[in-house]
Short mmCIF file of C-alpha atoms and ligand atoms in Angstrom, two decimals:
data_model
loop_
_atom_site.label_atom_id
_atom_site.label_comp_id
_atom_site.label_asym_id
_atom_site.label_seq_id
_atom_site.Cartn_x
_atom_site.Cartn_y
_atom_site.Cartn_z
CA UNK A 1 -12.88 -16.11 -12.23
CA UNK A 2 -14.87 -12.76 -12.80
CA UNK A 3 -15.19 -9.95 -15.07
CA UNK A 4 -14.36 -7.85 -12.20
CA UNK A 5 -11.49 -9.83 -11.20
CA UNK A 6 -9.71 -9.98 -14.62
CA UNK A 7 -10.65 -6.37 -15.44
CA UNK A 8 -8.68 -5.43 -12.43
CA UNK A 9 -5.66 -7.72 -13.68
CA UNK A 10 -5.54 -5.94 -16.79
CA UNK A 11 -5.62 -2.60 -15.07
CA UNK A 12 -3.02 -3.38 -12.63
CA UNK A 13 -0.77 -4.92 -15.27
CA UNK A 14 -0.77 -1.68 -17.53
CA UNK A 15 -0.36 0.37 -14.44
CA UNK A 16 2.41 -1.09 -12.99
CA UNK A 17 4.23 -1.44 -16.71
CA UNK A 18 3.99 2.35 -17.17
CA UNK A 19 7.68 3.44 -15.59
CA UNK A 20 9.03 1.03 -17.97
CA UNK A 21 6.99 1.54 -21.23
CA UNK A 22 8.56 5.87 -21.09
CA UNK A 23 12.27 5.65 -20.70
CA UNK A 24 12.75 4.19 -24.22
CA UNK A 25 10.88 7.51 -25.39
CA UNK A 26 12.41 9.84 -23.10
CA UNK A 27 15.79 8.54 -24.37
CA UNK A 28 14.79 9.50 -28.04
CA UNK A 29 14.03 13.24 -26.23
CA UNK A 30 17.39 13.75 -24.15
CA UNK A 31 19.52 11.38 -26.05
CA UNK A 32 22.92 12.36 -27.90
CA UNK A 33 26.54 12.65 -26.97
CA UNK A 34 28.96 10.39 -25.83
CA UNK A 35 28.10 6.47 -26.74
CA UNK A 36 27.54 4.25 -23.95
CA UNK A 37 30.06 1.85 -26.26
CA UNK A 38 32.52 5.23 -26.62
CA UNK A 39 32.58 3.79 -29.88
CA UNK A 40 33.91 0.91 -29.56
CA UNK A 41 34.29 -2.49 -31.49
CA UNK A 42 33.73 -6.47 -31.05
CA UNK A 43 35.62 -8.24 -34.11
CA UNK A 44 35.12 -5.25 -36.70
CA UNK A 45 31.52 -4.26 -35.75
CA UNK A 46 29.71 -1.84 -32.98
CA UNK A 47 29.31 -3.02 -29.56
CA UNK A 48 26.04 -0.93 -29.57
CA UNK A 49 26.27 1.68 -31.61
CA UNK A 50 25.59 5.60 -31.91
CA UNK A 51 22.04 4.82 -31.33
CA UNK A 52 22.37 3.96 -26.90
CA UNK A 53 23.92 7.01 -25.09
CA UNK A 54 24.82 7.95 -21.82
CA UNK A 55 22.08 10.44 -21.48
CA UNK A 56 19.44 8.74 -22.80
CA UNK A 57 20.43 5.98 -20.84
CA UNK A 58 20.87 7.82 -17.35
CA UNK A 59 18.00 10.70 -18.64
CA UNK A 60 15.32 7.63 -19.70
CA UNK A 61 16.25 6.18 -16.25
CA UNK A 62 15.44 8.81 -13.96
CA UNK A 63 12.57 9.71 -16.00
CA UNK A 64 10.54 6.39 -15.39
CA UNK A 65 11.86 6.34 -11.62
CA UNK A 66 10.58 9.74 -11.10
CA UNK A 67 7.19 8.90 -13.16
CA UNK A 68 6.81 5.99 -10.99
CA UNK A 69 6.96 8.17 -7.83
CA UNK A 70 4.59 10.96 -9.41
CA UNK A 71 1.78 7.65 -9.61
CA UNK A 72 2.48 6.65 -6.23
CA UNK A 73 2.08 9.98 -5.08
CA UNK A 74 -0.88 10.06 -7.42
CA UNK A 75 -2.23 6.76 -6.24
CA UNK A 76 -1.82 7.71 -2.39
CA UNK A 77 -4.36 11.22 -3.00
CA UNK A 78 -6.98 8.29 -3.76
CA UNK A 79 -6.17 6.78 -0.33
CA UNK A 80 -4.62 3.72 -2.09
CA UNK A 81 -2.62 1.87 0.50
CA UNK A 82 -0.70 -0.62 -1.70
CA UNK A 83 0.71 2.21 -3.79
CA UNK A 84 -1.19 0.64 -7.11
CA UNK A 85 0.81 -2.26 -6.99
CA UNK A 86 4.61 -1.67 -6.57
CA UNK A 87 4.85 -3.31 -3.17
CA UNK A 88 5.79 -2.63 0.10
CA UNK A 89 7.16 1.34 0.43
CA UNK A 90 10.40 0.91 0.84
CA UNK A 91 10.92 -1.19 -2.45
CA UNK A 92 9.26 1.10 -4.29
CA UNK A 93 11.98 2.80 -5.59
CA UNK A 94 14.04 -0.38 -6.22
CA UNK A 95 11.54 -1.78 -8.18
CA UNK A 96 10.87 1.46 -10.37
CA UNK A 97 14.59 1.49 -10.84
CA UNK A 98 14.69 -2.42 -12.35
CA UNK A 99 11.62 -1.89 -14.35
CA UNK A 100 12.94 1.60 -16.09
CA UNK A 101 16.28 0.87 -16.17
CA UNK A 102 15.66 -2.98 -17.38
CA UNK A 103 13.66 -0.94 -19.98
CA UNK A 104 16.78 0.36 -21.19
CA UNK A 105 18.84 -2.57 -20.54
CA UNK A 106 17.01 -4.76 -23.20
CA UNK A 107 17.17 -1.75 -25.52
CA UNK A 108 20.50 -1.92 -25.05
CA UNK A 109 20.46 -5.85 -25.06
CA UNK A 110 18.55 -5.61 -28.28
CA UNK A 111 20.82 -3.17 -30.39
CA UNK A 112 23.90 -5.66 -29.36
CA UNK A 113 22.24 -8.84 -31.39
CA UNK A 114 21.15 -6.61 -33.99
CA UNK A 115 24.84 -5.27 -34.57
CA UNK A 116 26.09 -8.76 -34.05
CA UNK A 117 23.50 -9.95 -37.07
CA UNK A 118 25.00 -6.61 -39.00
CA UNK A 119 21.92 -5.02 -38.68
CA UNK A 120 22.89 -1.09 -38.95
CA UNK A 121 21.63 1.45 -36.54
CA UNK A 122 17.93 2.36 -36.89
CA UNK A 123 17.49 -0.58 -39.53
CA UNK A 124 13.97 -2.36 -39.03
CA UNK A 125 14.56 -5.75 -36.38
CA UNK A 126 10.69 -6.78 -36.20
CA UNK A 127 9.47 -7.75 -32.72
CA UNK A 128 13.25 -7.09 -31.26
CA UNK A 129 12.45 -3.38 -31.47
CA UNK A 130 9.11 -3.83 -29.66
CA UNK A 131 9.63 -6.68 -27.46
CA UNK A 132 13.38 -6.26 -26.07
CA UNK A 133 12.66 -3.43 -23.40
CA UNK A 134 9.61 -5.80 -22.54
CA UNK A 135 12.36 -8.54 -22.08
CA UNK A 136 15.01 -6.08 -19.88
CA UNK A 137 12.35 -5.02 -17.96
CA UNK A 138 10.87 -8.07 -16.26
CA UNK A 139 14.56 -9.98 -15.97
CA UNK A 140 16.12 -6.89 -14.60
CA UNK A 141 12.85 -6.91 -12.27
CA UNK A 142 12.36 -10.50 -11.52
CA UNK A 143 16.38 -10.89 -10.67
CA UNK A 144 15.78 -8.62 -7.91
CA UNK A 145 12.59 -8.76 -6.72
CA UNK A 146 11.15 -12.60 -8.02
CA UNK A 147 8.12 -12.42 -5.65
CA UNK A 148 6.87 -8.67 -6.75
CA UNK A 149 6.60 -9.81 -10.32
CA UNK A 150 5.18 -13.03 -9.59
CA UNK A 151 2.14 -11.50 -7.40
CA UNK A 152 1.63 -9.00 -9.80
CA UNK A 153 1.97 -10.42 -13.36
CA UNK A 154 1.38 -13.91 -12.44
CA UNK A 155 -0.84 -14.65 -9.63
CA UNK A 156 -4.47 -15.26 -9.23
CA UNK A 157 -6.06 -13.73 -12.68
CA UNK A 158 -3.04 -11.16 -13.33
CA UNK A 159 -1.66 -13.73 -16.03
CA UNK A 160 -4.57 -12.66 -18.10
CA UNK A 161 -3.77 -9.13 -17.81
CA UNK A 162 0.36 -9.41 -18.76
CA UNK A 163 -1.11 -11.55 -22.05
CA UNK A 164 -3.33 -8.38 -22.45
CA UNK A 165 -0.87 -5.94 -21.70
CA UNK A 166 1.47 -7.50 -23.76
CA UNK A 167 -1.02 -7.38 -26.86
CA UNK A 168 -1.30 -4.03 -25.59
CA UNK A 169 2.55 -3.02 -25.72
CA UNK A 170 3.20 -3.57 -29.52
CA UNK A 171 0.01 -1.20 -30.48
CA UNK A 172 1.54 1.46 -28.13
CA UNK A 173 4.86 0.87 -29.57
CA UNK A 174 4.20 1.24 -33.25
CA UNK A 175 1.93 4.03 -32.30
CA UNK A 176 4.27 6.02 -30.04
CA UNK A 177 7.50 5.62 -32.91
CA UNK A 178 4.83 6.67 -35.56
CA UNK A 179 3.98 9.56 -33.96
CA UNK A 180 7.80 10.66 -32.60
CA UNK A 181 8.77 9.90 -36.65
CA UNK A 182 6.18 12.54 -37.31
CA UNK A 183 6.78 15.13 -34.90
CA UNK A 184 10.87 14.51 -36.51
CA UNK A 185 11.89 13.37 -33.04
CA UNK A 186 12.95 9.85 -34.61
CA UNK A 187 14.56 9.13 -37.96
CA UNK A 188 12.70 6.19 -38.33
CA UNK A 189 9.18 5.17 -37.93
CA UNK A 190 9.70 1.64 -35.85
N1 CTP B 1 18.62 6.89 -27.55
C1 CTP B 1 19.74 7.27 -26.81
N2 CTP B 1 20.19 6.47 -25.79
C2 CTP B 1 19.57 5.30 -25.49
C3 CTP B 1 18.43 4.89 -26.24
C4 CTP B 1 17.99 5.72 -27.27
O1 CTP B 1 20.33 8.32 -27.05
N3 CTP B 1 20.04 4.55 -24.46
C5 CTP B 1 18.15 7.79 -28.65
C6 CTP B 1 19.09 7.75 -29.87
O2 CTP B 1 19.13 9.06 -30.40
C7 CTP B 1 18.38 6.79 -30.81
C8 CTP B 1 16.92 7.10 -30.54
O3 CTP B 1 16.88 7.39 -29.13
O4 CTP B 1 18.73 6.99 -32.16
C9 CTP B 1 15.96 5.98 -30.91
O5 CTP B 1 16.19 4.84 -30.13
P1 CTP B 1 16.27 3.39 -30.79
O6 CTP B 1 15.22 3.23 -31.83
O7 CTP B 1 16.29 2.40 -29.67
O8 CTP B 1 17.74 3.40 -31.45
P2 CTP B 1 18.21 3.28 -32.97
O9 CTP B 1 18.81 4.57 -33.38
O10 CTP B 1 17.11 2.71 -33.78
O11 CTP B 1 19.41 2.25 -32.89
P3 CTP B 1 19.37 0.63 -32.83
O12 CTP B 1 19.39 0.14 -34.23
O13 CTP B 1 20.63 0.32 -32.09
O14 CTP B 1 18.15 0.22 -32.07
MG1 MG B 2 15.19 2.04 -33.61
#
Protein backbone atom coordinates (compact mmCIF):
# COMPACT_ATOMS: atom_id res chain seq x y z
CA UNK A 1 0.00 0.00 0.00
CA UNK A 2 1.13 3.61 -1.10
CA UNK A 3 0.40 7.13 -0.61
CA UNK A 4 -0.18 7.26 -4.22
CA UNK A 5 -2.32 4.33 -4.28
CA UNK A 6 -4.74 5.38 -1.46
CA UNK A 7 -4.71 9.03 -2.57
CA UNK A 8 -6.13 7.80 -5.78
CA UNK A 9 -8.85 5.67 -3.79
CA UNK A 10 -9.98 8.61 -2.09
CA UNK A 11 -10.17 10.58 -5.30
CA UNK A 12 -11.98 8.03 -7.18
CA UNK A 13 -14.41 7.40 -4.33
CA UNK A 14 -15.52 11.19 -4.11
CA UNK A 15 -15.64 11.28 -7.84
CA UNK A 16 -17.70 8.60 -8.55
CA UNK A 17 -20.17 9.61 -5.37
CA UNK A 18 -20.78 13.04 -6.93
CA UNK A 19 -24.18 12.16 -9.17
CA UNK A 20 -25.53 10.94 -6.00
CA UNK A 21 -24.37 13.51 -3.33
CA UNK A 22 -26.68 16.59 -5.85
CA UNK A 23 -30.10 15.20 -6.39
CA UNK A 24 -31.04 15.56 -2.68
CA UNK A 25 -30.15 19.40 -3.27
CA UNK A 26 -31.57 19.79 -6.56
CA UNK A 27 -34.83 18.40 -5.10
CA UNK A 28 -34.85 21.25 -2.40
CA UNK A 29 -34.46 23.69 -5.83
CA UNK A 30 -37.32 22.17 -8.15
CA UNK A 31 -39.31 20.53 -5.48
CA UNK A 32 -43.15 21.30 -4.72
CA UNK A 33 -46.47 20.09 -5.98
CA UNK A 34 -48.11 16.99 -5.97
CA UNK A 35 -46.72 14.41 -3.07
CA UNK A 36 -45.16 11.38 -4.23
CA UNK A 37 -47.60 9.80 -1.23
CA UNK A 38 -50.69 12.10 -2.91
CA UNK A 39 -51.17 12.47 0.60
CA UNK A 40 -51.82 9.56 1.72
CA UNK A 41 -51.95 7.56 5.10
CA UNK A 42 -50.55 4.20 6.87
CA UNK A 43 -52.68 3.69 10.22
CA UNK A 44 -53.34 7.56 10.90
CA UNK A 45 -49.88 8.92 9.89
CA UNK A 46 -48.01 10.09 6.42
CA UNK A 47 -46.67 7.57 4.18
CA UNK A 48 -43.93 10.21 3.38
CA UNK A 49 -45.10 13.30 3.72
CA UNK A 50 -45.27 16.89 1.99
CA UNK A 51 -41.60 16.95 2.21
CA UNK A 52 -40.79 14.00 -1.12
CA UNK A 53 -42.47 15.23 -4.39
CA UNK A 54 -42.80 14.17 -7.74
CA UNK A 55 -40.59 16.83 -9.08
CA UNK A 56 -38.02 16.79 -6.85
CA UNK A 57 -38.01 13.27 -7.15
CA UNK A 58 -38.03 12.99 -11.11
CA UNK A 59 -36.11 16.81 -11.28
CA UNK A 60 -33.19 15.51 -8.54
CA UNK A 61 -33.05 12.38 -10.79
CA UNK A 62 -32.28 13.68 -14.03
CA UNK A 63 -30.15 16.21 -12.53
CA UNK A 64 -27.44 13.73 -11.13
CA UNK A 65 -27.87 11.49 -14.41
CA UNK A 66 -27.20 14.41 -16.52
CA UNK A 67 -24.24 15.65 -14.04
CA UNK A 68 -22.84 12.29 -14.33
CA UNK A 69 -22.72 12.53 -18.16
CA UNK A 70 -21.33 16.27 -18.08
CA UNK A 71 -18.04 14.39 -15.93
CA UNK A 72 -17.79 11.73 -18.33
CA UNK A 73 -17.80 14.05 -21.01
CA UNK A 74 -15.49 16.07 -18.82
CA UNK A 75 -13.31 13.13 -17.97
CA UNK A 76 -13.05 11.95 -21.77
CA UNK A 77 -11.43 15.86 -22.87
CA UNK A 78 -8.52 14.52 -20.47
CA UNK A 79 -8.26 11.38 -22.65
CA UNK A 80 -9.53 9.26 -19.70
CA UNK A 81 -10.53 5.92 -21.10
CA UNK A 82 -12.37 4.39 -18.09
CA UNK A 83 -14.71 7.36 -17.92
CA UNK A 84 -13.31 8.19 -14.12
CA UNK A 85 -14.64 5.17 -12.88
CA UNK A 86 -18.30 4.40 -13.87
CA UNK A 87 -17.47 1.33 -15.92
CA UNK A 88 -17.79 0.05 -19.13
CA UNK A 89 -19.80 2.80 -21.60
CA UNK A 90 -22.73 1.35 -22.01
CA UNK A 91 -23.53 1.06 -18.17
CA UNK A 92 -22.79 4.31 -17.66
CA UNK A 93 -26.00 5.60 -17.68
CA UNK A 94 -27.50 2.69 -15.66
CA UNK A 95 -25.26 3.17 -13.05
CA UNK A 96 -25.71 7.11 -12.83
CA UNK A 97 -29.39 6.32 -12.77
CA UNK A 98 -29.05 3.78 -9.46
CA UNK A 99 -26.65 6.05 -7.77
CA UNK A 100 -28.96 9.42 -8.24
CA UNK A 101 -32.04 7.92 -8.08
CA UNK A 102 -30.96 5.48 -4.99
CA UNK A 103 -30.00 9.00 -3.68
CA UNK A 104 -33.51 9.79 -3.60
CA UNK A 105 -34.77 6.47 -2.79
CA UNK A 106 -33.18 6.45 0.77
CA UNK A 107 -34.41 10.02 1.14
CA UNK A 108 -37.46 8.74 0.55
CA UNK A 109 -36.67 5.49 2.61
CA UNK A 110 -35.58 7.78 5.39
CA UNK A 111 -38.68 10.20 5.69
CA UNK A 112 -40.93 6.77 5.86
CA UNK A 113 -39.17 5.58 9.39
CA UNK A 114 -39.13 8.99 10.53
CA UNK A 115 -43.03 9.36 10.00
CA UNK A 116 -43.44 5.87 11.27
CA UNK A 117 -41.39 7.06 14.67
CA UNK A 118 -43.89 10.35 14.44
CA UNK A 119 -41.18 12.37 13.60
CA UNK A 120 -42.92 15.49 11.69
CA UNK A 121 -41.68 16.78 8.42
CA UNK A 122 -38.40 18.74 8.57
CA UNK A 123 -37.98 17.69 12.38
CA UNK A 124 -34.17 16.95 13.19
CA UNK A 125 -33.50 12.69 12.67
CA UNK A 126 -29.56 12.82 13.39
CA UNK A 127 -27.45 10.67 11.05
CA UNK A 128 -30.88 9.46 9.14
CA UNK A 129 -30.87 12.86 7.45
CA UNK A 130 -27.19 12.54 6.44
CA UNK A 131 -26.66 8.96 6.02
CA UNK A 132 -30.04 7.60 4.29
CA UNK A 133 -29.31 8.86 0.62
CA UNK A 134 -25.75 7.32 1.39
CA UNK A 135 -27.75 4.06 2.20
CA UNK A 136 -30.29 4.30 -1.18
CA UNK A 137 -27.53 4.99 -3.14
CA UNK A 138 -25.15 2.05 -2.85
CA UNK A 139 -28.26 -0.70 -2.42
CA UNK A 140 -30.04 0.77 -5.33
CA UNK A 141 -26.41 0.53 -7.01
CA UNK A 142 -25.08 -2.67 -5.73
CA UNK A 143 -28.67 -4.52 -6.60
CA UNK A 144 -27.93 -3.81 -10.07
CA UNK A 145 -24.60 -3.62 -10.72
CA UNK A 146 -22.76 -5.78 -7.50
CA UNK A 147 -19.38 -5.94 -9.33
CA UNK A 148 -19.15 -1.95 -10.25
CA UNK A 149 -19.45 -1.09 -6.61
CA UNK A 150 -17.30 -3.72 -5.42
CA UNK A 151 -14.22 -2.67 -7.81
CA UNK A 152 -14.73 0.71 -7.04
CA UNK A 153 -15.56 1.16 -3.31
CA UNK A 154 -14.12 -2.02 -2.22
CA UNK A 155 -11.24 -3.38 -4.01
CA UNK A 156 -7.56 -3.07 -3.72
CA UNK A 157 -7.09 0.30 -1.46
CA UNK A 158 -10.61 1.91 -2.51
CA UNK A 159 -12.03 0.71 1.00
CA UNK A 160 -9.89 3.41 2.44
CA UNK A 161 -11.27 5.97 0.28
CA UNK A 162 -15.38 5.06 0.88
CA UNK A 163 -14.27 5.28 4.91
CA UNK A 164 -12.85 8.72 3.79
CA UNK A 165 -15.51 9.70 1.66
CA UNK A 166 -17.89 8.75 4.02
CA UNK A 167 -16.21 11.04 6.81
CA UNK A 168 -16.32 13.29 4.00
CA UNK A 169 -20.22 13.13 3.24
CA UNK A 170 -21.56 14.33 6.70
CA UNK A 171 -19.17 17.64 6.54
CA UNK A 172 -20.64 18.29 3.03
CA UNK A 173 -24.01 17.58 4.27
CA UNK A 174 -24.26 19.85 7.26
CA UNK A 175 -22.41 22.33 5.19
CA UNK A 176 -24.55 22.24 2.03
CA UNK A 177 -28.18 22.41 4.39
CA UNK A 178 -26.40 25.30 6.31
CA UNK A 179 -25.81 27.16 3.52
CA UNK A 180 -29.38 26.36 1.46
CA UNK A 181 -31.04 27.41 5.21
CA UNK A 182 -29.21 30.64 4.62
CA UNK A 183 -29.76 31.46 1.17
CA UNK A 184 -33.90 30.59 2.50
CA UNK A 185 -33.91 27.68 0.06
CA UNK A 186 -34.58 25.23 3.14
CA UNK A 187 -36.71 25.80 6.22
CA UNK A 188 -34.45 24.06 8.23
CA UNK A 189 -30.79 23.99 8.74
CA UNK A 190 -30.16 19.91 8.78
N1 LIG B 1 -37.90 17.78 -1.78
C1 LIG B 1 -38.89 17.43 -2.71
N2 LIG B 1 -38.94 16.15 -3.19
C2 LIG B 1 -38.06 15.20 -2.78
C3 LIG B 1 -37.05 15.54 -1.84
C4 LIG B 1 -37.02 16.84 -1.36
O1 LIG B 1 -39.71 18.25 -3.11
N3 LIG B 1 -38.14 13.95 -3.30
C5 LIG B 1 -37.87 19.19 -1.28
C6 LIG B 1 -39.03 19.49 -0.31
O2 LIG B 1 -39.44 20.82 -0.55
C7 LIG B 1 -38.37 19.34 1.05
C8 LIG B 1 -36.96 19.87 0.79
O3 LIG B 1 -36.68 19.45 -0.55
O4 LIG B 1 -39.03 20.07 2.06
C9 LIG B 1 -35.91 19.39 1.77
O5 LIG B 1 -35.75 18.00 1.68
P1 LIG B 1 -35.68 17.10 3.00
O6 LIG B 1 -34.88 17.76 4.05
O7 LIG B 1 -35.27 15.73 2.57
O8 LIG B 1 -37.24 17.01 3.43
P2 LIG B 1 -37.99 17.52 4.74
O9 LIG B 1 -38.90 18.63 4.36
O10 LIG B 1 -37.00 17.75 5.82
O11 LIG B 1 -38.92 16.29 5.11
P3 LIG B 1 -38.56 14.93 5.90
O12 LIG B 1 -38.79 15.20 7.35
O13 LIG B 1 -39.55 13.97 5.33
O14 LIG B 1 -37.15 14.56 5.58
MG1 LIG C 1 -35.01 17.64 6.19
Amino acid sequence: MDIMEIVTSILICIWVFIPAMVPNSTAVICGGGTPVDFGKTLKGKRILGDGKTWRGLIGGTLSGVILGLLMIGLSSLFGSTDYWGFGPFWDNVGILFCLSFGALFGDMLGSFIKRRLDIGRGKKAPLLDQYDFVFGSFLITTIFYPNWVYSTFIAGTNWIGLIVMLVLVWFIHRSVSILGYKMGLKNEPW
